[in-house]
């Protein structure tokens, strides 16, 4: 049987500063919920979700393998929120974590991944940017999202999707309109994340991020020494990355009362990478240090077919919007064989509920994943 990669709780290792005691936190959270719930005008659908949340968090349930709980990193996210936003956050977190496990499709995706650019200045050994049939402009996959397209996506997402990432196939800070895009996110989402290799994180970019709606800033780095870093993140220089992050944290502490969460997250590809070394090297620079497991996605199209039958949870979890507005069910399919449409032609909810998307979910549900390419060569579940 082929080895699978679980997208849910995908951290291989996670170190968090000042980790909260879960029992104490849950008791405090219950008091906040009791105070805030009387002020909320929840829809019937939201009330049903919230009832499940309370049962899972505060009642013992027997013979239920799928149970909503709060992981340490989620608790940290909740601690950054104003009290009036916590109930809404929990509802959307439940949709993000539990709906994909139960294969429940809502009107909107629980999570939206927006790609400011597909272009990257690195050639990481574990990434599809090493595929020369992808990374050259002449093949049509490379480009930057313009602000008008970004605004179109964000305006549709506001009030419907609270979990957003600005990242996908490329390095987001390379996008010419990224500062303008970041400014437009302010006060719009409860959980907005940006992933960056930090190579372009200069002073102006740091201000743009800290003044925006970004809640979690993830620095992609996989090593605690320069030689290993250089081997994994080709074109990268560890010394420069450290300097940029140090400057960002200096600006943050001096000029902003920001609750933004910073995380160094690496891809675990070999035994030379150790979380102990990572935490020792990066721990004083950021709030969290993590590894995620390696997915062999640098060229899924040339991989051998696998015998995995289990459906991919991302079909119920997230939708990707590329720089040109094309929407895709995942980023392992980085050449968009499974493209479901374009955001300029149809709204997010129409694409999410489109016949093509539904057909793909049904094939996975009916154990016909092997008939779908490149799903039949992918180990994500």
mmCIF file of C-alpha atoms in Angstrom:
data_model
loop_
_atom_site.group_PDB
_atom_site.id
_atom_site.type_symbol
_atom_site.label_atom_id
_atom_site.label_comp_id
_atom_site.label_asym_id
_atom_site.label_seq_id
_atom_site.Cartn_x
_atom_site.Cartn_y
_atom_site.Cartn_z
ATOM 1 C CA UNK A 1 0.000 0.000 0.000
ATOM 2 C CA UNK A 2 1.327 3.433 -0.962
ATOM 3 C CA UNK A 3 2.180 5.881 1.803
ATOM 4 C CA UNK A 4 -0.301 8.731 2.173
ATOM 5 C CA UNK A 5 0.169 12.366 3.146
ATOM 6 C CA UNK A 6 -2.551 13.712 5.430
ATOM 7 C CA UNK A 7 -3.313 17.365 4.742
ATOM 8 C CA UNK A 8 -5.202 17.681 8.047
ATOM 9 C CA UNK A 9 -2.796 18.414 10.956
ATOM 10 C CA UNK A 10 0.108 18.267 8.525
ATOM 11 C CA UNK A 11 2.796 19.478 10.947
ATOM 12 C CA UNK A 12 5.523 16.877 11.312
ATOM 13 C CA UNK A 13 6.898 18.807 14.272
ATOM 14 C CA UNK A 14 5.827 22.100 15.837
ATOM 15 C CA UNK A 15 7.482 24.174 18.539
ATOM 16 C CA UNK A 16 5.469 27.055 20.014
ATOM 17 C CA UNK A 17 6.586 29.744 22.425
ATOM 18 C CA UNK A 18 4.524 30.106 25.602
ATOM 19 C CA UNK A 19 2.176 27.259 24.745
ATOM 20 C CA UNK A 20 -1.137 27.596 26.596
ATOM 21 C CA UNK A 21 -2.499 25.001 29.005
ATOM 22 C CA UNK A 22 -5.430 23.588 27.047
ATOM 23 C CA UNK A 23 -7.709 22.952 30.036
ATOM 24 C CA UNK A 24 -7.248 26.469 31.396
ATOM 25 C CA UNK A 25 -7.723 27.939 27.936
ATOM 26 C CA UNK A 26 -10.939 25.994 27.324
ATOM 27 C CA UNK A 27 -12.372 27.243 30.625
ATOM 28 C CA UNK A 28 -11.582 30.852 29.681
ATOM 29 C CA UNK A 29 -12.950 30.286 26.195
ATOM 30 C CA UNK A 30 -16.255 28.986 27.579
ATOM 31 C CA UNK A 31 -16.732 32.190 29.582
ATOM 32 C CA UNK A 32 -16.091 34.289 26.477
ATOM 33 C CA UNK A 33 -18.512 32.163 24.454
ATOM 34 C CA UNK A 34 -21.234 32.541 27.097
ATOM 35 C CA UNK A 35 -20.762 36.324 27.057
ATOM 36 C CA UNK A 36 -20.626 36.705 23.284
ATOM 37 C CA UNK A 37 -23.234 34.199 22.101
ATOM 38 C CA UNK A 38 -26.127 36.348 23.349
ATOM 39 C CA UNK A 39 -24.900 39.187 21.129
ATOM 40 C CA UNK A 40 -24.690 37.040 18.004
ATOM 41 C CA UNK A 41 -27.405 36.726 15.406
ATOM 42 C CA UNK A 42 -26.341 33.401 13.960
ATOM 43 C CA UNK A 43 -28.083 31.800 11.024
ATOM 44 C CA UNK A 44 -29.734 28.407 11.419
ATOM 45 C CA UNK A 45 -26.764 26.818 9.650
ATOM 46 C CA UNK A 46 -24.250 28.592 11.913
ATOM 47 C CA UNK A 47 -26.203 27.596 15.040
ATOM 48 C CA UNK A 48 -26.043 23.959 13.979
ATOM 49 C CA UNK A 49 -22.281 24.139 13.458
ATOM 50 C CA UNK A 50 -21.756 25.911 16.762
ATOM 51 C CA UNK A 51 -23.809 23.297 18.593
ATOM 52 C CA UNK A 52 -21.412 20.636 17.259
ATOM 53 C CA UNK A 53 -18.453 22.759 18.358
ATOM 54 C CA UNK A 54 -19.720 23.030 21.925
ATOM 55 C CA UNK A 55 -20.475 19.309 22.085
ATOM 56 C CA UNK A 56 -17.015 18.391 20.859
ATOM 57 C CA UNK A 57 -15.158 20.835 23.080
ATOM 58 C CA UNK A 58 -17.145 20.493 26.285
ATOM 59 C CA UNK A 59 -18.988 17.152 26.273
ATOM 60 C CA UNK A 60 -17.593 13.654 26.348
ATOM 61 C CA UNK A 61 -18.622 11.792 23.218
ATOM 62 C CA UNK A 62 -18.403 8.056 22.741
ATOM 63 C CA UNK A 63 -17.550 6.244 19.491
ATOM 64 C CA UNK A 64 -16.908 9.411 17.543
ATOM 65 C CA UNK A 65 -13.620 9.351 15.665
ATOM 66 C CA UNK A 66 -14.099 12.779 14.099
ATOM 67 C CA UNK A 67 -14.056 15.330 16.864
ATOM 68 C CA UNK A 68 -13.326 19.046 16.736
ATOM 69 C CA UNK A 69 -10.530 20.094 19.044
ATOM 70 C CA UNK A 70 -8.161 23.007 19.429
ATOM 71 C CA UNK A 71 -4.527 22.335 18.608
ATOM 72 C CA UNK A 72 -1.805 24.529 20.195
ATOM 73 C CA UNK A 73 -1.347 26.618 17.029
ATOM 74 C CA UNK A 74 -5.117 27.174 16.746
ATOM 75 C CA UNK A 75 -5.232 28.315 20.369
ATOM 76 C CA UNK A 76 -2.513 30.833 19.533
ATOM 77 C CA UNK A 77 -4.631 32.140 16.638
ATOM 78 C CA UNK A 78 -7.669 32.507 18.902
ATOM 79 C CA UNK A 79 -5.584 34.423 21.447
ATOM 80 C CA UNK A 80 -4.870 37.100 18.830
ATOM 81 C CA UNK A 81 -8.581 37.752 18.204
ATOM 82 C CA UNK A 82 -10.935 40.284 19.738
ATOM 83 C CA UNK A 83 -13.635 38.580 21.802
ATOM 84 C CA UNK A 84 -16.418 39.481 19.378
ATOM 85 C CA UNK A 85 -14.694 37.556 16.572
ATOM 86 C CA UNK A 86 -14.017 34.284 18.390
ATOM 87 C CA UNK A 87 -17.371 32.574 17.716
ATOM 88 C CA UNK A 88 -17.156 33.358 14.013
ATOM 89 C CA UNK A 89 -13.588 32.080 13.931
ATOM 90 C CA UNK A 90 -14.598 28.799 15.581
ATOM 91 C CA UNK A 91 -17.399 28.259 13.071
ATOM 92 C CA UNK A 92 -15.041 28.716 10.143
ATOM 93 C CA UNK A 93 -12.330 26.628 11.797
ATOM 94 C CA UNK A 94 -14.869 23.819 12.202
ATOM 95 C CA UNK A 95 -15.745 24.040 8.499
ATOM 96 C CA UNK A 96 -12.043 23.948 7.626
ATOM 97 C CA UNK A 97 -11.163 20.968 9.829
ATOM 98 C CA UNK A 98 -14.291 18.807 10.073
ATOM 99 C CA UNK A 99 -16.157 19.268 6.784
ATOM 100 C CA UNK A 100 -13.319 17.784 4.699
ATOM 101 C CA UNK A 101 -13.221 14.739 6.984
ATOM 102 C CA UNK A 102 -16.976 14.236 6.673
ATOM 103 C CA UNK A 103 -16.895 15.248 2.987
ATOM 104 C CA UNK A 104 -19.482 17.948 3.480
ATOM 105 C CA UNK A 105 -19.610 20.667 0.828
ATOM 106 C CA UNK A 106 -20.729 24.119 1.903
ATOM 107 C CA UNK A 107 -21.695 27.043 -0.345
ATOM 108 C CA UNK A 108 -18.152 28.403 -0.206
ATOM 109 C CA UNK A 109 -14.793 26.705 0.298
ATOM 110 C CA UNK A 110 -13.645 26.822 3.934
ATOM 111 C CA UNK A 111 -10.253 28.036 2.723
ATOM 112 C CA UNK A 112 -9.118 30.063 -0.273
ATOM 113 C CA UNK A 113 -5.540 30.103 -1.527
ATOM 114 C CA UNK A 114 -4.784 33.127 -3.697
ATOM 115 C CA UNK A 115 -1.634 33.184 -5.803
ATOM 116 C CA UNK A 116 -0.177 36.692 -6.237
ATOM 117 C CA UNK A 117 2.412 35.245 -8.629
ATOM 118 C CA UNK A 118 3.527 31.883 -9.974
ATOM 119 C CA UNK A 119 7.077 33.147 -10.432
ATOM 120 C CA UNK A 120 9.762 32.268 -7.890
ATOM 121 C CA UNK A 121 13.359 33.357 -7.400
ATOM 122 C CA UNK A 122 14.277 30.021 -5.789
ATOM 123 C CA UNK A 123 14.604 26.514 -7.218
ATOM 124 C CA UNK A 124 14.017 24.395 -4.107
ATOM 125 C CA UNK A 125 14.873 20.750 -4.724
ATOM 126 C CA UNK A 126 11.461 19.541 -3.539
ATOM 127 C CA UNK A 127 9.396 22.020 -5.571
ATOM 128 C CA UNK A 128 7.782 22.008 -9.012
ATOM 129 C CA UNK A 129 9.693 25.211 -9.820
ATOM 130 C CA UNK A 130 12.487 22.822 -10.821
ATOM 131 C CA UNK A 131 10.292 21.588 -13.715
ATOM 132 C CA UNK A 132 11.532 23.445 -16.791
ATOM 133 C CA UNK A 133 8.263 22.750 -18.615
ATOM 134 C CA UNK A 134 6.592 24.838 -15.908
ATOM 135 C CA UNK A 135 8.991 27.566 -14.796
ATOM 136 C CA UNK A 136 9.576 29.279 -18.159
ATOM 137 C CA UNK A 137 7.233 32.074 -19.300
ATOM 138 C CA UNK A 138 7.052 30.572 -22.790
ATOM 139 C CA UNK A 139 4.976 27.684 -21.438
ATOM 140 C CA UNK A 140 2.217 29.995 -20.217
ATOM 141 C CA UNK A 141 2.254 29.121 -16.529
ATOM 142 C CA UNK A 142 4.250 32.118 -15.310
ATOM 143 C CA UNK A 143 2.786 35.506 -14.461
ATOM 144 C CA UNK A 144 1.744 38.042 -11.828
ATOM 145 C CA UNK A 145 -1.803 38.665 -10.618
ATOM 146 C CA UNK A 146 -2.945 42.265 -11.141
ATOM 147 C CA UNK A 147 -4.713 44.238 -8.449
ATOM 148 C CA UNK A 148 -8.070 44.224 -10.273
ATOM 149 C CA UNK A 149 -8.180 40.409 -10.255
ATOM 150 C CA UNK A 150 -7.121 40.320 -6.605
ATOM 151 C CA UNK A 151 -9.813 42.814 -5.636
ATOM 152 C CA UNK A 152 -12.435 40.778 -7.512
ATOM 153 C CA UNK A 153 -11.506 37.665 -5.506
ATOM 154 C CA UNK A 154 -11.301 39.408 -2.134
ATOM 155 C CA UNK A 155 -14.627 41.215 -2.588
ATOM 156 C CA UNK A 156 -16.344 37.866 -3.188
ATOM 157 C CA UNK A 157 -14.602 36.195 -0.261
ATOM 158 C CA UNK A 158 -15.355 38.848 2.389
ATOM 159 C CA UNK A 159 -18.070 37.609 4.738
ATOM 160 C CA UNK A 160 -18.066 34.163 3.137
ATOM 161 C CA UNK A 161 -14.521 32.837 3.611
ATOM 162 C CA UNK A 162 -12.416 33.753 6.644
ATOM 163 C CA UNK A 163 -9.394 31.529 6.024
ATOM 164 C CA UNK A 164 -7.168 32.897 3.258
ATOM 165 C CA UNK A 165 -3.566 32.315 2.168
ATOM 166 C CA UNK A 166 -1.587 34.552 -0.147
ATOM 167 C CA UNK A 167 0.754 31.972 -1.622
ATOM 168 C CA UNK A 168 0.884 28.986 -3.896
ATOM 169 C CA UNK A 169 3.229 28.135 -6.742
ATOM 170 C CA UNK A 170 5.428 31.241 -6.552
ATOM 171 C CA UNK A 171 7.031 33.712 -4.152
ATOM 172 C CA UNK A 172 4.233 36.217 -3.331
ATOM 173 C CA UNK A 173 6.541 39.147 -2.548
ATOM 174 C CA UNK A 174 7.697 39.129 -6.185
ATOM 175 C CA UNK A 175 4.284 40.355 -7.328
ATOM 176 C CA UNK A 176 4.493 44.045 -8.403
ATOM 177 C CA UNK A 177 1.084 44.818 -6.823
ATOM 178 C CA UNK A 178 1.679 42.916 -3.566
ATOM 179 C CA UNK A 179 1.858 46.001 -1.323
ATOM 180 C CA UNK A 180 -1.399 47.304 -2.770
ATOM 181 C CA UNK A 181 -2.956 43.865 -2.348
ATOM 182 C CA UNK A 182 -1.832 43.639 1.272
ATOM 183 C CA UNK A 183 -3.307 47.051 2.054
ATOM 184 C CA UNK A 184 -6.653 45.921 0.609
ATOM 185 C CA UNK A 185 -6.842 42.972 3.042
ATOM 186 C CA UNK A 186 -6.899 45.149 6.159
ATOM 187 C CA UNK A 187 -9.767 44.285 8.554
ATOM 188 C CA UNK A 188 -11.314 41.839 6.073
ATOM 189 C CA UNK A 189 -10.414 38.324 7.293
ATOM 190 C CA UNK A 190 -10.050 36.532 10.624
ATOM 191 C CA UNK A 191 -7.258 34.282 9.433
ATOM 192 C CA UNK A 192 -5.059 35.631 6.643
ATOM 193 C CA UNK A 193 -1.720 33.954 6.079
ATOM 194 C CA UNK A 194 1.165 34.720 3.753
ATOM 195 C CA UNK A 195 4.004 32.325 2.949
ATOM 196 C CA UNK A 196 7.329 33.761 1.850
ATOM 197 C CA UNK A 197 10.960 32.714 1.548
ATOM 198 C CA UNK A 198 11.751 36.150 3.081
ATOM 199 C CA UNK A 199 14.391 36.965 0.461
ATOM 200 C CA UNK A 200 12.518 40.172 -0.485
ATOM 201 C CA UNK A 201 11.433 41.097 3.024
ATOM 202 C CA UNK A 202 12.946 44.579 3.120
ATOM 203 C CA UNK A 203 11.849 47.483 5.326
ATOM 204 C CA UNK A 204 9.054 48.699 3.032
ATOM 205 C CA UNK A 205 7.686 45.182 2.634
ATOM 206 C CA UNK A 206 7.781 44.678 6.400
ATOM 207 C CA UNK A 207 5.692 47.807 6.911
ATOM 208 C CA UNK A 208 3.249 46.702 4.201
ATOM 209 C CA UNK A 209 2.733 43.347 5.926
ATOM 210 C CA UNK A 210 2.400 44.795 9.423
ATOM 211 C CA UNK A 211 -0.097 47.420 8.246
ATOM 212 C CA UNK A 212 -2.224 44.819 6.415
ATOM 213 C CA UNK A 213 -4.704 42.145 7.471
ATOM 214 C CA UNK A 214 -2.058 39.407 7.705
ATOM 215 C CA UNK A 215 -2.497 37.345 10.880
ATOM 216 C CA UNK A 216 0.176 34.693 10.319
ATOM 217 C CA UNK A 217 3.456 35.243 8.499
ATOM 218 C CA UNK A 218 5.200 32.023 7.515
ATOM 219 C CA UNK A 219 8.865 32.079 6.571
ATOM 220 C CA UNK A 220 9.718 29.046 4.462
ATOM 221 C CA UNK A 221 13.094 27.715 5.622
ATOM 222 C CA UNK A 222 14.198 24.123 6.054
ATOM 223 C CA UNK A 223 17.589 24.220 7.726
ATOM 224 C CA UNK A 224 19.580 25.620 10.627
ATOM 225 C CA UNK A 225 22.900 25.973 8.804
ATOM 226 C CA UNK A 226 23.830 27.796 5.632
ATOM 227 C CA UNK A 227 25.197 24.832 3.660
ATOM 228 C CA UNK A 228 22.135 22.642 4.083
ATOM 229 C CA UNK A 229 19.862 25.630 3.479
ATOM 230 C CA UNK A 230 21.677 26.407 0.214
ATOM 231 C CA UNK A 231 21.385 22.799 -0.956
ATOM 232 C CA UNK A 232 17.639 22.670 -0.306
ATOM 233 C CA UNK A 233 16.648 26.241 -1.221
ATOM 234 C CA UNK A 234 18.714 26.731 -4.342
ATOM 235 C CA UNK A 235 19.493 30.450 -5.010
ATOM 236 C CA UNK A 236 18.847 31.217 -1.351
ATOM 237 C CA UNK A 237 21.271 32.660 1.217
ATOM 238 C CA UNK A 238 20.543 31.918 4.869
ATOM 239 C CA UNK A 239 22.478 34.921 6.206
ATOM 240 C CA UNK A 240 20.303 37.302 4.187
ATOM 241 C CA UNK A 241 17.076 35.608 5.309
ATOM 242 C CA UNK A 242 18.050 35.836 8.976
ATOM 243 C CA UNK A 243 18.928 39.516 8.574
ATOM 244 C CA UNK A 244 15.593 40.245 6.899
ATOM 245 C CA UNK A 245 13.597 38.467 9.613
ATOM 246 C CA UNK A 246 15.559 40.217 12.353
ATOM 247 C CA UNK A 247 14.768 43.577 10.746
ATOM 248 C CA UNK A 248 11.090 42.657 10.430
ATOM 249 C CA UNK A 249 10.906 41.768 14.124
ATOM 250 C CA UNK A 250 12.693 44.997 15.041
ATOM 251 C CA UNK A 251 10.148 47.042 13.066
ATOM 252 C CA UNK A 252 7.319 45.025 14.585
ATOM 253 C CA UNK A 253 8.457 45.618 18.169
ATOM 254 C CA UNK A 254 9.370 49.295 17.731
ATOM 255 C CA UNK A 255 6.535 50.599 15.584
ATOM 256 C CA UNK A 256 3.585 48.186 15.814
ATOM 257 C CA UNK A 257 1.503 46.706 18.582
ATOM 258 C CA UNK A 258 0.961 43.723 16.334
ATOM 259 C CA UNK A 259 -0.374 40.305 17.329
ATOM 260 C CA UNK A 260 0.836 38.781 14.075
ATOM 261 C CA UNK A 261 2.118 35.223 14.479
ATOM 262 C CA UNK A 262 5.481 34.477 12.871
ATOM 263 C CA UNK A 263 6.499 30.949 11.973
ATOM 264 C CA UNK A 264 9.478 29.318 10.312
ATOM 265 C CA UNK A 265 8.171 26.281 8.468
ATOM 266 C CA UNK A 266 10.348 23.800 6.643
ATOM 267 C CA UNK A 267 9.806 20.772 4.445
ATOM 268 C CA UNK A 268 11.256 17.638 6.047
ATOM 269 C CA UNK A 269 13.155 15.886 3.264
ATOM 270 C CA UNK A 270 16.102 14.197 5.004
ATOM 271 C CA UNK A 271 17.503 13.128 8.364
ATOM 272 C CA UNK A 272 19.992 16.005 8.482
ATOM 273 C CA UNK A 273 17.088 18.309 9.285
ATOM 274 C CA UNK A 274 16.320 18.177 12.999
ATOM 275 C CA UNK A 275 13.580 20.100 14.779
ATOM 276 C CA UNK A 276 15.897 20.547 17.794
ATOM 277 C CA UNK A 277 18.448 22.346 15.600
ATOM 278 C CA UNK A 278 15.724 24.373 13.913
ATOM 279 C CA UNK A 279 14.235 25.474 17.225
ATOM 280 C CA UNK A 280 17.643 26.409 18.610
ATOM 281 C CA UNK A 281 18.512 28.450 15.503
ATOM 282 C CA UNK A 282 15.135 30.064 14.725
ATOM 283 C CA UNK A 283 13.345 29.926 18.093
ATOM 284 C CA UNK A 284 14.423 33.372 19.273
ATOM 285 C CA UNK A 285 13.536 34.961 15.926
ATOM 286 C CA UNK A 286 9.945 33.743 15.516
ATOM 287 C CA UNK A 287 6.951 32.600 17.538
ATOM 288 C CA UNK A 288 6.775 29.096 16.086
ATOM 289 C CA UNK A 289 9.065 26.607 14.348
ATOM 290 C CA UNK A 290 7.674 23.714 12.328
ATOM 291 C CA UNK A 291 8.328 20.970 9.831
ATOM 292 C CA UNK A 292 5.784 19.610 7.385
ATOM 293 C CA UNK A 293 6.279 16.286 5.647
ATOM 294 C CA UNK A 294 7.645 16.214 2.142
ATOM 295 C CA UNK A 295 5.200 15.550 -0.700
ATOM 296 C CA UNK A 296 6.867 14.287 -3.895
ATOM 297 C CA UNK A 297 5.265 17.024 -5.962
ATOM 298 C CA UNK A 298 8.215 18.361 -7.942
ATOM 299 C CA UNK A 299 6.778 16.541 -10.953
ATOM 300 C CA UNK A 300 3.622 14.556 -10.195
ATOM 301 C CA UNK A 301 2.893 14.103 -13.900
ATOM 302 C CA UNK A 302 5.933 11.851 -14.399
ATOM 303 C CA UNK A 303 5.391 9.902 -11.176
ATOM 304 C CA UNK A 304 4.170 6.326 -11.145
ATOM 305 C CA UNK A 305 0.527 5.558 -10.432
ATOM 306 C CA UNK A 306 -0.320 4.786 -6.804
ATOM 307 C CA UNK A 307 -2.859 2.431 -5.277
ATOM 308 C CA UNK A 308 -4.450 5.041 -3.005
ATOM 309 C CA UNK A 309 -8.251 4.922 -2.946
ATOM 310 C CA UNK A 310 -8.975 7.348 -0.130
ATOM 311 C CA UNK A 311 -10.426 10.658 -1.372
ATOM 312 C CA UNK A 312 -8.364 13.829 -1.221
ATOM 313 C CA UNK A 313 -9.681 16.014 1.612
ATOM 314 C CA UNK A 314 -8.647 19.195 -0.193
ATOM 315 C CA UNK A 315 -11.626 18.732 -2.541
ATOM 316 C CA UNK A 316 -13.796 19.767 0.410
ATOM 317 C CA UNK A 317 -11.263 22.030 2.152
ATOM 318 C CA UNK A 318 -9.813 24.628 -0.185
ATOM 319 C CA UNK A 319 -9.805 26.148 -3.620
ATOM 320 C CA UNK A 320 -6.812 27.697 -5.388
ATOM 321 C CA UNK A 321 -6.950 30.797 -7.572
ATOM 322 C CA UNK A 322 -3.916 31.270 -9.794
ATOM 323 C CA UNK A 323 -2.434 34.611 -10.867
ATOM 324 C CA UNK A 324 -4.528 34.722 -14.072
ATOM 325 C CA UNK A 325 -7.821 33.903 -12.334
ATOM 326 C CA UNK A 326 -7.854 30.187 -13.149
ATOM 327 C CA UNK A 327 -9.210 28.095 -10.290
ATOM 328 C CA UNK A 328 -7.851 24.690 -9.375
ATOM 329 C CA UNK A 329 -8.648 22.049 -6.735
ATOM 330 C CA UNK A 330 -5.042 21.672 -5.614
ATOM 331 C CA UNK A 331 -1.483 22.823 -6.178
ATOM 332 C CA UNK A 332 0.027 19.369 -6.615
ATOM 333 C CA UNK A 333 -1.647 19.672 -10.019
ATOM 334 C CA UNK A 334 0.538 22.697 -10.719
ATOM 335 C CA UNK A 335 -0.152 22.664 -14.473
ATOM 336 C CA UNK A 336 -3.915 22.859 -13.920
ATOM 337 C CA UNK A 337 -5.050 19.663 -15.612
ATOM 338 C CA UNK A 338 -8.020 19.756 -13.220
ATOM 339 C CA UNK A 339 -8.880 23.433 -13.771
ATOM 340 C CA UNK A 340 -12.546 24.114 -12.941
ATOM 341 C CA UNK A 341 -12.922 27.588 -14.446
ATOM 342 C CA UNK A 342 -11.828 31.201 -14.135
ATOM 343 C CA UNK A 343 -12.750 33.702 -11.459
ATOM 344 C CA UNK A 344 -13.331 36.370 -14.128
ATOM 345 C CA UNK A 345 -16.123 34.276 -15.644
ATOM 346 C CA UNK A 346 -17.824 32.869 -12.533
ATOM 347 C CA UNK A 347 -18.034 33.679 -8.832
ATOM 348 C CA UNK A 348 -16.251 31.631 -6.181
ATOM 349 C CA UNK A 349 -19.395 29.857 -4.981
ATOM 350 C CA UNK A 350 -20.457 28.955 -8.546
ATOM 351 C CA UNK A 351 -17.027 27.460 -9.285
ATOM 352 C CA UNK A 352 -16.929 25.625 -5.939
ATOM 353 C CA UNK A 353 -20.328 24.072 -6.717
ATOM 354 C CA UNK A 354 -19.724 23.581 -10.441
ATOM 355 C CA UNK A 355 -20.455 20.303 -12.237
ATOM 356 C CA UNK A 356 -16.748 19.757 -12.867
ATOM 357 C CA UNK A 357 -15.896 20.116 -9.169
ATOM 358 C CA UNK A 358 -18.816 17.921 -8.110
ATOM 359 C CA UNK A 359 -17.839 15.258 -10.655
ATOM 360 C CA UNK A 360 -14.272 15.223 -9.325
ATOM 361 C CA UNK A 361 -15.493 14.823 -5.735
ATOM 362 C CA UNK A 362 -17.830 12.006 -6.774
ATOM 363 C CA UNK A 363 -15.023 10.112 -8.514
ATOM 364 C CA UNK A 364 -12.921 10.310 -5.366
ATOM 365 C CA UNK A 365 -15.890 9.281 -3.220
ATOM 366 C CA UNK A 366 -16.672 6.292 -5.433
ATOM 367 C CA UNK A 367 -13.122 4.906 -5.201
ATOM 368 C CA UNK A 368 -12.392 6.035 -8.751
ATOM 369 C CA UNK A 369 -9.435 8.225 -7.868
ATOM 370 C CA UNK A 370 -7.284 5.968 -10.060
ATOM 371 C CA UNK A 371 -9.246 7.175 -13.108
ATOM 372 C CA UNK A 372 -8.316 10.821 -12.488
ATOM 373 C CA UNK A 373 -4.934 12.229 -13.467
ATOM 374 C CA UNK A 374 -2.864 13.447 -11.666
ATOM 375 C CA UNK A 375 -4.863 12.348 -8.580
ATOM 376 C CA UNK A 376 -3.842 8.769 -9.357
ATOM 377 C CA UNK A 377 -0.184 9.732 -8.876
ATOM 378 C CA UNK A 378 -0.650 11.875 -5.773
ATOM 379 C CA UNK A 379 -0.514 10.674 -2.149
ATOM 380 C CA UNK A 380 -2.427 13.554 -0.517
ATOM 381 C CA UNK A 381 -5.552 12.483 1.359
#
